[in-house]
Coordinates of C-alpha atoms in Angstrom, one line a residue:
Chain A
X6 CA 2.3 16.4 35.2
X7 CA 5.6 17.2 33.8
X8 CA 7.7 19.4 36.4
X9 CA 6.7 22.9 36.1
X10 CA 9.4 25.8 36.7
X11 CA 7.8 28.5 38.6
X12 CA 5.9 30.8 36.5
X13 CA 5.2 28.4 33.9
X14 CA 2.0 27.5 33.0
X15 CA 1.3 23.5 34.3
X16 CA 1.7 20.9 31.1
X17 CA 1.0 17.6 30.7
X18 CA 3.0 15.1 28.4
X19 CA 1.3 13.5 25.8
X20 CA 2.6 10.2 24.1
X21 CA 1.6 10.0 20.8
X22 CA 2.4 7.3 18.3
X23 CA 2.6 8.6 14.8
X24 CA 1.9 7.2 10.8
X25 CA 2.9 9.0 8.0
X26 CA 4.5 8.4 4.2
X27 CA 7.8 10.1 3.5
X28 CA 7.3 11.3 -0.3
X29 CA 6.2 14.2 0.5
X30 CA 8.3 15.0 3.4
X31 CA 12.2 16.5 3.9
X32 CA 12.4 13.5 6.9
X33 CA 11.0 13.9 10.3
X34 CA 13.1 16.4 11.8
X35 CA 12.2 20.4 11.8
X36 CA 13.5 22.4 9.0
X37 CA 13.2 25.7 7.8
X38 CA 11.4 26.0 4.4
X39 CA 11.3 22.8 4.4
X40 CA 7.8 19.9 5.2
X41 CA 8.6 18.2 7.5
X42 CA 6.4 15.4 9.6
X43 CA 7.6 17.4 13.1
X44 CA 6.3 20.4 11.5
X45 CA 3.0 19.4 10.7
X46 CA 2.8 17.5 14.1
X47 CA 3.9 20.9 16.0
X48 CA 1.7 22.9 13.7
X49 CA -1.7 21.0 14.6
X50 CA -0.4 20.4 18.2
X51 CA -0.2 24.5 18.5
X52 CA -3.6 24.9 16.9
X53 CA -4.9 22.5 19.8
X54 CA -2.9 23.9 22.7
X55 CA -3.2 27.6 21.7
X56 CA 0.3 28.3 21.9
X57 CA 3.7 26.7 20.3
X58 CA 4.5 23.2 21.1
X59 CA 7.5 20.9 20.7
X60 CA 6.7 17.7 19.6
X61 CA 9.7 15.6 20.7
X62 CA 9.9 12.4 18.1
X63 CA 11.8 8.9 19.7
X64 CA 14.2 9.6 16.7
X65 CA 15.3 11.1 12.7
X66 CA 13.5 9.8 10.0
X67 CA 15.3 10.4 6.5
X68 CA 13.8 12.2 3.6
X69 CA 10.9 9.6 1.9
X70 CA 11.4 7.3 4.8
X71 CA 8.0 5.7 5.8
X72 CA 6.8 5.2 9.6
X73 CA 3.6 3.5 11.3
X74 CA 5.2 3.9 14.8
X75 CA 7.1 6.7 15.4
X76 CA 6.5 7.8 19.2
X77 CA 6.4 11.2 20.2
X78 CA 5.8 13.4 23.5
X79 CA 4.8 16.9 23.6
X80 CA 3.9 18.9 26.8
X81 CA 0.8 20.8 26.5
X82 CA -1.3 23.1 28.8
X83 CA -3.1 20.9 31.5
X84 CA -6.3 23.1 30.7
X85 CA -6.5 20.9 27.4
X86 CA -5.5 17.9 28.7
X87 CA -9.0 16.6 28.4
X88 CA -9.4 17.1 24.8
X89 CA -9.9 13.7 22.4
X90 CA -6.5 14.2 20.9
X91 CA -6.6 11.9 18.9
X92 CA -9.4 12.8 16.8
X93 CA -8.3 16.1 17.3
X94 CA -5.1 16.3 15.9
X95 CA -6.2 13.9 12.6
X96 CA -8.9 16.5 12.4
X97 CA -6.4 18.7 11.5
X98 CA -3.2 16.9 10.0
X99 CA -2.8 16.2 6.4
X100 CA -3.3 13.0 4.5
X101 CA 0.1 11.5 4.7
X102 CA 0.2 12.0 8.6
X103 CA -2.1 10.3 11.0
X104 CA -2.0 9.9 14.9
X105 CA -2.7 5.8 15.8
X106 CA -2.5 6.7 19.6
X107 CA -2.5 9.4 21.8
X108 CA -3.0 9.6 25.5
X109 CA -1.3 10.7 28.7
X110 CA 2.3 9.8 28.9
X111 CA 3.5 8.0 31.6
X112 CA 5.4 9.8 34.5
X113 CA 9.2 10.3 33.5
X114 CA 8.2 9.1 29.8
X115 CA 10.7 10.8 26.8
X116 CA 10.6 9.9 23.2
X117 CA 13.9 9.8 22.7
X118 CA 15.6 8.8 25.7
X119 CA 13.3 6.6 27.1
X120 CA 13.4 4.6 24.1
X121 CA 15.5 1.3 24.2
X122 CA 15.1 -0.1 20.7
X123 CA 13.4 0.1 18.0
X124 CA 12.5 -1.8 14.9
X125 CA 12.8 -1.1 11.0
X126 CA 11.1 -2.9 8.4
X127 CA 12.7 -2.7 5.2
X128 CA 10.8 -4.2 2.0
X129 CA 12.5 -5.6 -1.1
X130 CA 10.8 -6.6 -4.6
X131 CA 12.6 -9.4 -6.2
X132 CA 10.6 -10.1 -9.0
X133 CA 12.6 -8.2 -12.0
X134 CA 10.2 -7.2 -14.6
X135 CA 7.1 -5.7 -13.1
X136 CA 6.3 -3.7 -9.8
X137 CA 2.6 -4.0 -8.3
X138 CA 2.0 -0.2 -8.5
X139 CA -0.3 -0.6 -5.6
X140 CA 3.5 -1.4 -3.8
X141 CA 6.1 1.0 -6.0
X142 CA 5.9 3.6 -2.9
X143 CA 6.9 1.3 -0.3
X144 CA 9.6 -1.0 -1.9
X145 CA 13.0 -1.1 -3.3
X146 CA 12.4 -2.8 -6.7
X147 CA 16.2 -4.4 -6.9
X148 CA 15.1 -7.5 -8.8
X149 CA 16.1 -11.2 -7.8
X150 CA 18.1 -11.8 -5.0
X151 CA 20.4 -14.9 -3.3
X152 CA 18.2 -14.8 -0.2
X153 CA 20.2 -17.7 1.5
X154 CA 23.3 -15.6 0.9
X155 CA 21.8 -12.6 2.4
X156 CA 20.6 -14.2 5.3
X157 CA 24.8 -15.7 5.4
X158 CA 25.8 -12.2 5.4
X159 CA 23.1 -10.7 7.8
X160 CA 25.0 -12.6 10.6
X161 CA 28.0 -10.3 10.3
X162 CA 25.7 -7.6 11.4
X163 CA 24.0 -9.1 14.4
X164 CA 24.9 -8.3 17.8
X165 CA 27.1 -5.7 19.0
X166 CA 29.4 -3.9 16.3
X167 CA 31.2 -1.1 15.3
X168 CA 28.6 0.1 12.6
X169 CA 31.3 3.0 11.4
X170 CA 30.7 1.6 7.6
X171 CA 27.4 1.7 7.9
X172 CA 26.6 5.3 8.9
X173 CA 26.2 8.1 6.6
X174 CA 29.4 9.7 5.4
X175 CA 29.8 12.9 7.1
X176 CA 28.2 12.0 9.9
X177 CA 29.9 13.0 13.2
X178 CA 28.7 10.8 16.5
X179 CA 30.4 10.0 19.5
X180 CA 30.6 6.2 19.5
X181 CA 29.1 3.8 16.2
X182 CA 29.0 1.0 18.1
X183 CA 25.3 -0.2 18.4
X184 CA 23.8 -3.8 19.1
X185 CA 21.6 -5.0 16.6
X186 CA 19.4 -7.2 18.3
X187 CA 17.4 -9.2 15.5
X188 CA 17.9 -9.3 11.7
X189 CA 15.7 -11.5 9.8
X190 CA 13.6 -12.0 6.1
X191 CA 10.2 -12.0 6.2
X192 CA 7.2 -12.9 3.8
X193 CA 6.3 -9.5 2.1
X194 CA 2.6 -8.3 1.8
X195 CA 2.9 -9.7 -1.4
X196 CA 4.4 -12.9 -2.8
X197 CA 6.9 -10.9 -4.7
X198 CA 8.4 -9.3 -1.8
X199 CA 10.5 -9.9 1.5
X200 CA 10.3 -7.9 4.2
X201 CA 14.0 -7.7 6.2
X202 CA 13.4 -6.8 10.1
X203 CA 16.2 -4.7 12.0
X204 CA 16.0 -4.2 15.9
X205 CA 18.7 -2.5 17.6
X206 CA 19.0 -0.3 20.8
X207 CA 19.9 2.3 18.3
X208 CA 20.7 3.2 14.7
X209 CA 23.0 5.4 13.0
X210 CA 22.2 7.6 10.5
X211 CA 21.0 5.8 7.7
X212 CA 22.2 2.6 8.8
X213 CA 19.6 0.6 7.8
X214 CA 19.5 1.7 4.1
X215 CA 23.7 0.8 4.4
X216 CA 23.3 -2.5 5.7
X217 CA 20.1 -3.2 3.6
X218 CA 22.6 -1.3 0.5
X219 CA 25.7 -4.4 1.5
X220 CA 22.6 -7.4 1.7
X221 CA 21.3 -6.9 -1.7
X222 CA 25.2 -6.3 -3.1
X223 CA 25.5 -9.8 -1.5
X224 CA 22.1 -11.0 -3.0
X225 CA 23.7 -9.9 -6.4
X226 CA 27.0 -11.6 -6.1
X227 CA 29.0 -8.3 -6.3
X228 CA 30.3 -8.7 -2.6
X229 CA 30.5 -12.0 -0.8
X230 CA 29.5 -12.7 3.3
X231 CA 33.4 -12.5 4.1
X232 CA 33.3 -9.3 2.4
X233 CA 30.8 -7.6 5.0
X234 CA 32.9 -8.8 7.7
X235 CA 36.1 -6.7 6.2
X236 CA 33.8 -3.9 5.4
X237 CA 32.6 -3.7 9.3
X238 CA 35.8 -4.0 10.6
X239 CA 38.0 -1.9 8.0
X240 CA 34.9 0.7 8.8
X241 CA 35.4 2.7 6.0
X242 CA 31.8 3.7 4.4
X243 CA 33.5 4.6 1.4
X244 CA 34.3 1.2 0.5
X245 CA 30.5 0.1 1.1
X246 CA 28.0 -0.5 -1.7
X247 CA 25.4 2.3 -2.5
X248 CA 22.6 3.2 0.4
X249 CA 19.6 1.6 -0.7
X250 CA 16.2 4.0 -1.4
X251 CA 14.7 5.6 1.1
X252 CA 10.8 4.3 0.2
X253 CA 11.8 0.8 1.0
X254 CA 12.3 1.5 4.9
X255 CA 9.3 1.9 7.7
X256 CA 9.8 2.7 11.0
X257 CA 7.6 0.0 12.7
X258 CA 7.9 0.4 16.4
X259 CA 9.8 1.9 19.3
X260 CA 10.5 -0.3 22.5
X261 CA 10.3 1.7 25.9
X262 CA 12.1 0.5 29.2
X263 CA 10.8 0.3 32.7
X264 CA 10.2 4.3 33.5
X265 CA 10.2 3.5 37.2
X266 CA 14.2 3.7 36.8
X267 CA 15.2 6.3 34.3
X268 CA 15.5 6.0 31.0
X269 CA 18.7 8.1 30.1
X270 CA 20.2 5.7 27.6
X271 CA 24.0 6.4 26.3
X272 CA 23.1 4.6 22.6
X273 CA 22.0 8.5 22.0
X274 CA 24.4 10.4 21.0
X275 CA 23.2 14.2 20.6
X276 CA 20.6 14.9 23.3
X277 CA 18.7 18.0 21.7
X278 CA 17.5 20.3 24.2
X279 CA 14.3 19.8 25.3
X280 CA 12.4 22.9 24.6
X281 CA 8.4 22.4 25.3
X282 CA 6.0 25.4 24.5
X283 CA 5.4 24.9 28.1
X284 CA 6.5 23.4 31.7
Chain B
X9 CA -1.7 -16.9 -34.5
X10 CA -5.3 -15.3 -35.0
X11 CA -7.1 -15.3 -38.7
X12 CA -6.0 -13.2 -40.8
X13 CA -8.3 -11.5 -43.8
X14 CA -7.2 -11.3 -47.4
X15 CA -4.0 -8.4 -47.7
X16 CA -4.5 -7.8 -43.8
X17 CA -0.8 -8.7 -42.0
X18 CA -0.7 -12.3 -39.8
X19 CA -1.0 -11.3 -36.0
X20 CA -0.5 -12.8 -32.8
X21 CA -2.6 -12.4 -29.7
X22 CA -0.8 -11.4 -26.8
X23 CA -2.2 -12.2 -23.2
X24 CA -1.6 -9.5 -21.0
X25 CA -2.3 -9.3 -17.2
X26 CA -1.9 -5.7 -16.1
X27 CA -2.1 -4.1 -12.1
X28 CA -2.9 -0.4 -11.9
X29 CA -3.4 2.5 -9.3
X30 CA -6.9 4.0 -10.2
X31 CA -6.2 7.1 -8.7
X32 CA -5.0 9.4 -11.8
X33 CA -6.9 7.7 -14.3
X34 CA -10.7 8.1 -15.5
X35 CA -11.3 4.3 -15.4
X36 CA -9.9 1.5 -17.7
X37 CA -12.2 2.1 -21.3
X38 CA -10.5 4.5 -23.9
X39 CA -12.4 8.0 -23.8
X40 CA -11.6 11.0 -25.9
X41 CA -9.2 13.8 -23.7
X42 CA -9.3 11.6 -20.7
X43 CA -5.9 9.5 -19.3
X44 CA -7.5 5.8 -19.2
X45 CA -5.8 2.4 -18.4
X46 CA -6.7 1.1 -22.0
X47 CA -5.2 4.4 -23.7
X48 CA -1.9 4.2 -22.3
X49 CA -1.7 0.4 -22.8
X50 CA -2.8 0.5 -26.4
X51 CA 0.4 3.9 -26.6
X52 CA 2.5 1.6 -25.4
X53 CA 1.8 -1.2 -27.0
X54 CA 1.4 1.0 -30.3
X55 CA 5.1 2.1 -30.3
X56 CA 6.4 -1.5 -30.0
X57 CA 3.9 -2.9 -32.7
X58 CA 4.8 0.0 -35.0
X59 CA 1.2 0.7 -35.5
X60 CA -2.1 0.9 -33.5
X61 CA -2.9 -2.2 -31.7
X62 CA -6.3 -2.4 -30.1
X63 CA -6.7 -3.7 -25.9
X64 CA -9.8 -5.9 -25.1
X65 CA -10.0 -6.0 -21.4
X66 CA -11.4 -8.3 -19.7
X67 CA -14.2 -5.5 -18.5
X68 CA -14.6 -1.7 -17.6
X69 CA -13.0 -0.1 -14.4
X70 CA -14.5 2.5 -13.0
X71 CA -12.2 6.2 -12.2
X72 CA -10.1 5.3 -9.2
X73 CA -10.6 1.9 -9.0
X74 CA -7.5 -0.5 -8.9
X75 CA -6.4 -3.7 -10.4
X76 CA -3.5 -6.0 -9.5
X77 CA -5.4 -8.8 -12.2
X78 CA -7.1 -6.9 -14.9
X79 CA -6.9 -9.5 -18.0
X80 CA -6.2 -7.9 -21.6
X81 CA -5.9 -9.6 -25.2
X82 CA -4.2 -7.7 -28.0
X83 CA -3.4 -8.6 -31.8
X84 CA 0.2 -7.6 -32.3
X85 CA 1.8 -8.4 -36.0
X86 CA 3.5 -11.7 -35.9
X87 CA 6.7 -10.3 -37.0
X88 CA 6.6 -8.9 -33.4
X89 CA 5.6 -12.1 -31.6
X90 CA 9.3 -12.5 -30.7
X91 CA 9.5 -9.3 -28.4
X92 CA 10.1 -9.4 -24.4
X93 CA 6.5 -8.0 -24.3
X94 CA 6.2 -7.7 -20.2
X95 CA 10.0 -6.4 -20.1
X96 CA 9.2 -3.9 -23.0
X97 CA 6.5 -2.6 -22.1
X98 CA 6.8 -2.3 -18.3
X99 CA 9.8 0.1 -19.6
X100 CA 7.3 2.3 -21.4
X101 CA 4.2 2.4 -19.1
X102 CA 3.6 4.9 -16.7
X103 CA 4.5 4.1 -13.0
X104 CA 1.1 3.4 -12.0
X105 CA 0.7 0.5 -14.5
X106 CA 2.6 -2.7 -14.6
X107 CA 2.0 -5.5 -16.8
X108 CA 2.2 -8.6 -14.4
X109 CA 2.3 -11.1 -17.6
X110 CA 2.3 -11.1 -21.0
X111 CA 2.6 -13.9 -23.6
X112 CA 1.0 -15.3 -26.2
X113 CA -2.9 -16.2 -25.6
X114 CA -4.6 -19.8 -26.0
X115 CA -6.1 -20.2 -29.5
X116 CA -9.5 -18.4 -29.8
X117 CA -8.5 -16.4 -26.2
X118 CA -10.6 -13.4 -25.7
X119 CA -10.4 -11.5 -22.6
X120 CA -13.7 -10.3 -22.5
X121 CA -16.1 -12.8 -23.9
X122 CA -14.0 -15.6 -22.5
X123 CA -14.6 -14.5 -18.7
X124 CA -16.3 -16.9 -16.7
X125 CA -15.8 -15.1 -13.3
X126 CA -14.1 -12.0 -11.9
X127 CA -13.3 -11.8 -8.4
X128 CA -13.4 -8.0 -6.9
X129 CA -11.9 -7.4 -3.5
X130 CA -13.9 -4.2 -1.4
X131 CA -11.3 -3.0 1.5
X132 CA -12.6 -1.2 4.4
X133 CA -10.7 0.4 7.3
X134 CA -13.0 0.2 10.4
X135 CA -10.9 1.6 13.1
X136 CA -13.3 5.2 13.8
X137 CA -10.0 8.1 14.6
X138 CA -7.0 7.2 12.4
X139 CA -6.0 5.9 8.8
X140 CA -2.3 5.0 7.7
X141 CA -1.3 6.8 5.3
X142 CA 0.0 4.1 3.1
X143 CA -3.5 2.7 3.3
X144 CA -5.6 5.8 2.4
X145 CA -5.5 5.4 -1.1
X146 CA -7.3 1.8 -1.1
X147 CA -9.3 1.7 1.6
X148 CA -13.0 3.3 2.7
X149 CA -12.4 4.5 6.3
X150 CA -16.1 3.5 7.0
X151 CA -15.3 3.2 10.7
X152 CA -16.8 0.8 12.7
X153 CA -19.4 -1.8 11.8
X154 CA -21.0 -4.9 13.2
X155 CA -19.6 -7.4 11.0
X156 CA -21.8 -10.1 11.9
X157 CA -25.1 -8.1 10.4
X158 CA -23.0 -7.3 7.3
X159 CA -22.3 -11.4 6.9
X160 CA -25.7 -11.9 7.3
X161 CA -27.0 -9.3 4.8
X162 CA -24.0 -10.6 2.6
X163 CA -26.3 -13.9 2.2
X164 CA -28.8 -11.9 0.1
X165 CA -26.7 -11.2 -2.5
X166 CA -25.4 -14.9 -2.9
X167 CA -26.3 -16.9 -5.7
X168 CA -28.8 -16.0 -8.9
X169 CA -30.1 -12.6 -8.4
X170 CA -31.6 -9.4 -10.4
X171 CA -29.0 -6.9 -9.3
X172 CA -31.1 -3.9 -11.0
X173 CA -31.4 -2.3 -7.2
X174 CA -27.6 -2.4 -7.5
X175 CA -26.3 -1.1 -10.7
X176 CA -25.8 2.1 -11.7
X177 CA -28.5 4.8 -12.1
X178 CA -29.1 5.6 -16.1
X179 CA -27.7 2.2 -17.0
X180 CA -29.1 0.2 -19.9
X181 CA -28.2 -3.3 -20.0
X182 CA -30.6 -6.3 -21.4
X183 CA -30.3 -8.2 -18.3
X184 CA -29.6 -7.5 -14.5
X185 CA -29.4 -11.1 -13.5
X186 CA -25.9 -12.0 -12.0
X187 CA -24.6 -15.1 -10.3
X188 CA -22.2 -14.1 -7.1
X189 CA -20.7 -17.2 -6.2
X190 CA -19.3 -16.3 -3.2
X191 CA -19.1 -13.3 -1.0
X192 CA -16.9 -13.4 2.2
X193 CA -15.0 -11.1 4.5
X194 CA -11.5 -11.9 4.8
X195 CA -8.3 -10.2 7.2
X196 CA -6.9 -7.1 5.3
X197 CA -3.1 -6.0 5.3
X198 CA -3.2 -4.5 8.7
X199 CA -5.4 -5.2 11.7
X200 CA -7.4 -2.6 11.3
X201 CA -9.0 -3.5 7.4
X202 CA -11.5 -6.4 6.2
X203 CA -11.6 -7.3 2.8
X204 CA -14.6 -8.2 1.6
X205 CA -14.3 -10.3 -1.5
X206 CA -16.5 -11.1 -4.2
X207 CA -16.6 -13.7 -7.2
X208 CA -19.7 -13.4 -9.7
X209 CA -20.2 -14.6 -13.7
X210 CA -20.4 -11.0 -14.0
X211 CA -21.1 -7.8 -12.3
X212 CA -23.0 -4.6 -13.9
X213 CA -22.0 -1.3 -13.7
X214 CA -20.6 -0.2 -9.5
X215 CA -22.9 -3.0 -8.7
X216 CA -19.4 -4.1 -6.2
X217 CA -19.3 -0.6 -4.8
X218 CA -23.2 -0.6 -4.1
X219 CA -23.3 -4.3 -3.0
X220 CA -20.3 -2.8 -0.6
X221 CA -22.8 0.4 0.4
X222 CA -25.6 -1.6 1.3
X223 CA -23.3 -3.6 3.8
X224 CA -21.6 -0.6 5.3
X225 CA -25.3 0.9 5.9
X226 CA -26.4 -2.6 7.4
X227 CA -23.2 -2.9 9.3
X228 CA -24.1 0.7 10.6
X229 CA -27.5 -0.1 11.7
X230 CA -28.8 1.9 9.1
X231 CA -30.7 -0.7 7.4
X232 CA -31.4 -4.2 8.0
X233 CA -30.5 -7.7 6.8
X234 CA -34.5 -7.8 5.7
X235 CA -34.2 -4.1 4.1
X236 CA -31.8 -5.9 1.9
X237 CA -33.7 -8.7 0.4
X238 CA -36.4 -5.7 0.0
X239 CA -34.4 -3.8 -2.0
X240 CA -33.3 -6.0 -4.1
X241 CA -36.7 -7.6 -5.2
X242 CA -38.0 -4.4 -5.9
X243 CA -35.1 -3.1 -7.6
X244 CA -34.8 0.8 -7.2
X245 CA -31.5 1.9 -7.4
X246 CA -32.9 5.2 -6.0
X247 CA -34.1 3.4 -2.6
X248 CA -30.2 1.7 -2.2
X249 CA -27.9 3.0 0.2
X250 CA -25.3 5.0 -1.6
X251 CA -22.1 3.8 -3.7
X252 CA -19.2 3.1 -1.9
X253 CA -16.3 5.2 -2.5
X254 CA -14.0 3.7 -5.7
X255 CA -10.8 3.9 -4.0
X256 CA -11.3 0.9 -1.8
X257 CA -12.1 -1.4 -5.2
X258 CA -9.6 -3.8 -6.5
X259 CA -10.2 -6.0 -9.7
X260 CA -7.8 -9.0 -8.3
X261 CA -8.5 -11.6 -10.9
X262 CA -10.6 -12.9 -13.8
X263 CA -11.2 -16.6 -14.5
X264 CA -11.7 -18.3 -17.7
X265 CA -12.8 -21.3 -19.0
X266 CA -12.4 -24.5 -21.9
X267 CA -10.9 -22.0 -24.8
X268 CA -11.7 -25.7 -27.1
X269 CA -15.6 -25.2 -26.7
X270 CA -16.0 -21.8 -27.2
X271 CA -16.4 -18.9 -24.9
X272 CA -18.9 -16.6 -25.9
X273 CA -21.2 -16.3 -22.4
X274 CA -24.8 -14.5 -22.2
X275 CA -24.0 -12.7 -19.3
X276 CA -22.1 -9.8 -21.3
X277 CA -24.6 -7.6 -22.3
X278 CA -22.8 -5.0 -24.9
X279 CA -20.7 -6.8 -27.1
X280 CA -18.0 -3.9 -28.2
X281 CA -16.7 -4.5 -31.5
X282 CA -13.1 -6.3 -31.6
X283 CA -11.0 -3.3 -33.5
X284 CA -7.0 -5.1 -33.6
X285 CA -5.5 -2.8 -35.0
X286 CA -4.0 -6.0 -37.4
X287 CA -5.5 -9.3 -38.5

């Protein structure tokens, strides 16, 4: 049970894992007048809770980006704690969102501040002349690339770096330093795909898509791995290759640390107020 | 080059492998007023050939059924033989169809009469409470099933059988005997899926979906493996479980025999006239 101010009804915090396809959403985050994942999840939660409920995600995803492992918490009235939340939410949610897990959150859990790392997957379709229609919504059909050159270039991003050149222009955050813990190319769902998987302690806005744009530019011989090093050290987004399309990107998982020892992490730059509907 | 009647322009026969998603099509086969895969493929062929072209598929697929390996032949004017057909067709085709291979057909090749077997995959999503939105268009979310019972029941279909009870009611074909060469359950694209793969020398209308409907009925304990044997021997479709949904089904591949020794096979009951636009 969450700590409850005097007068507010007692709440329990739910932990949700949410999957969605991004094509028909204006991203995760609530926006007046636009269909967002947070918006439809909060609507379903409110229906079941009988009151407004705030859904706090591990972070935003852009319009068009998919997820299979977005982590969310939400405080709901204790009187509804016993609901079969997963089944009930999925009965209300539209076809392009599904709750994969739902249950009580561990004590002190916070979907955003507790996240210690995230893993994104970016799918490249490298066959030049055709794309399976089944895979078109989930890949960037970038055509043939020199994978070995990309692997070399990817090493330039690995570790603790200033990713200023890899964030969306116009973004304003405190620090642009992040630690990319791993980046690797994996076999995809078909023989015509490669999945690039990125794990970091945090990602700047459009960081994966900008890194992917760089890697494909290397794979096509437009820039070299040393150029990538220069780009990063100069830190000027306007000199970097174009952002990769949203539809190739999927938030696969969010990792959490030890909830006994506090989970506020300095990697999050814009801690939004946690406005739950209760508690 | 195909044999050419006096007066008709010389033609070459193209061999195509076509992938499509079924949701927005009324199946493969041409139908006046309806959007069909054959219709859009013939339209693209005609644009490039400069004249009407007939596209002969290995067989029909129902509305909503997908394919990654539909095989097609088409006779096009010899003057256009040198076109980069795959690239050119894909530049014209809509997002839900793609030509995977295109090239000159072997001598005597016929997409329908030359087929010696076909392989279909049917994807079951067996997790009861959620479905990844990414997979929803490609699976039957049938919920939990007893896979071992289904494997036992599947054996009842294996080999040379009369599949009268597994064809769509109202169908009128000469023989309902087919040979199911293999049926097996495979891991799917996610841990929540099972793919049932069927290879036969031919399939009756909706045969895979009816067999799958039976297997899921067994998996849910509604009927037993011996009931399946009875159903087959009685041969009455009206007593069989409901047809599985189209969206779980995908035509994976079509296998061809030795083109040197003729390819007409008695397994095809309704040889449609091969009306090419030339030759």
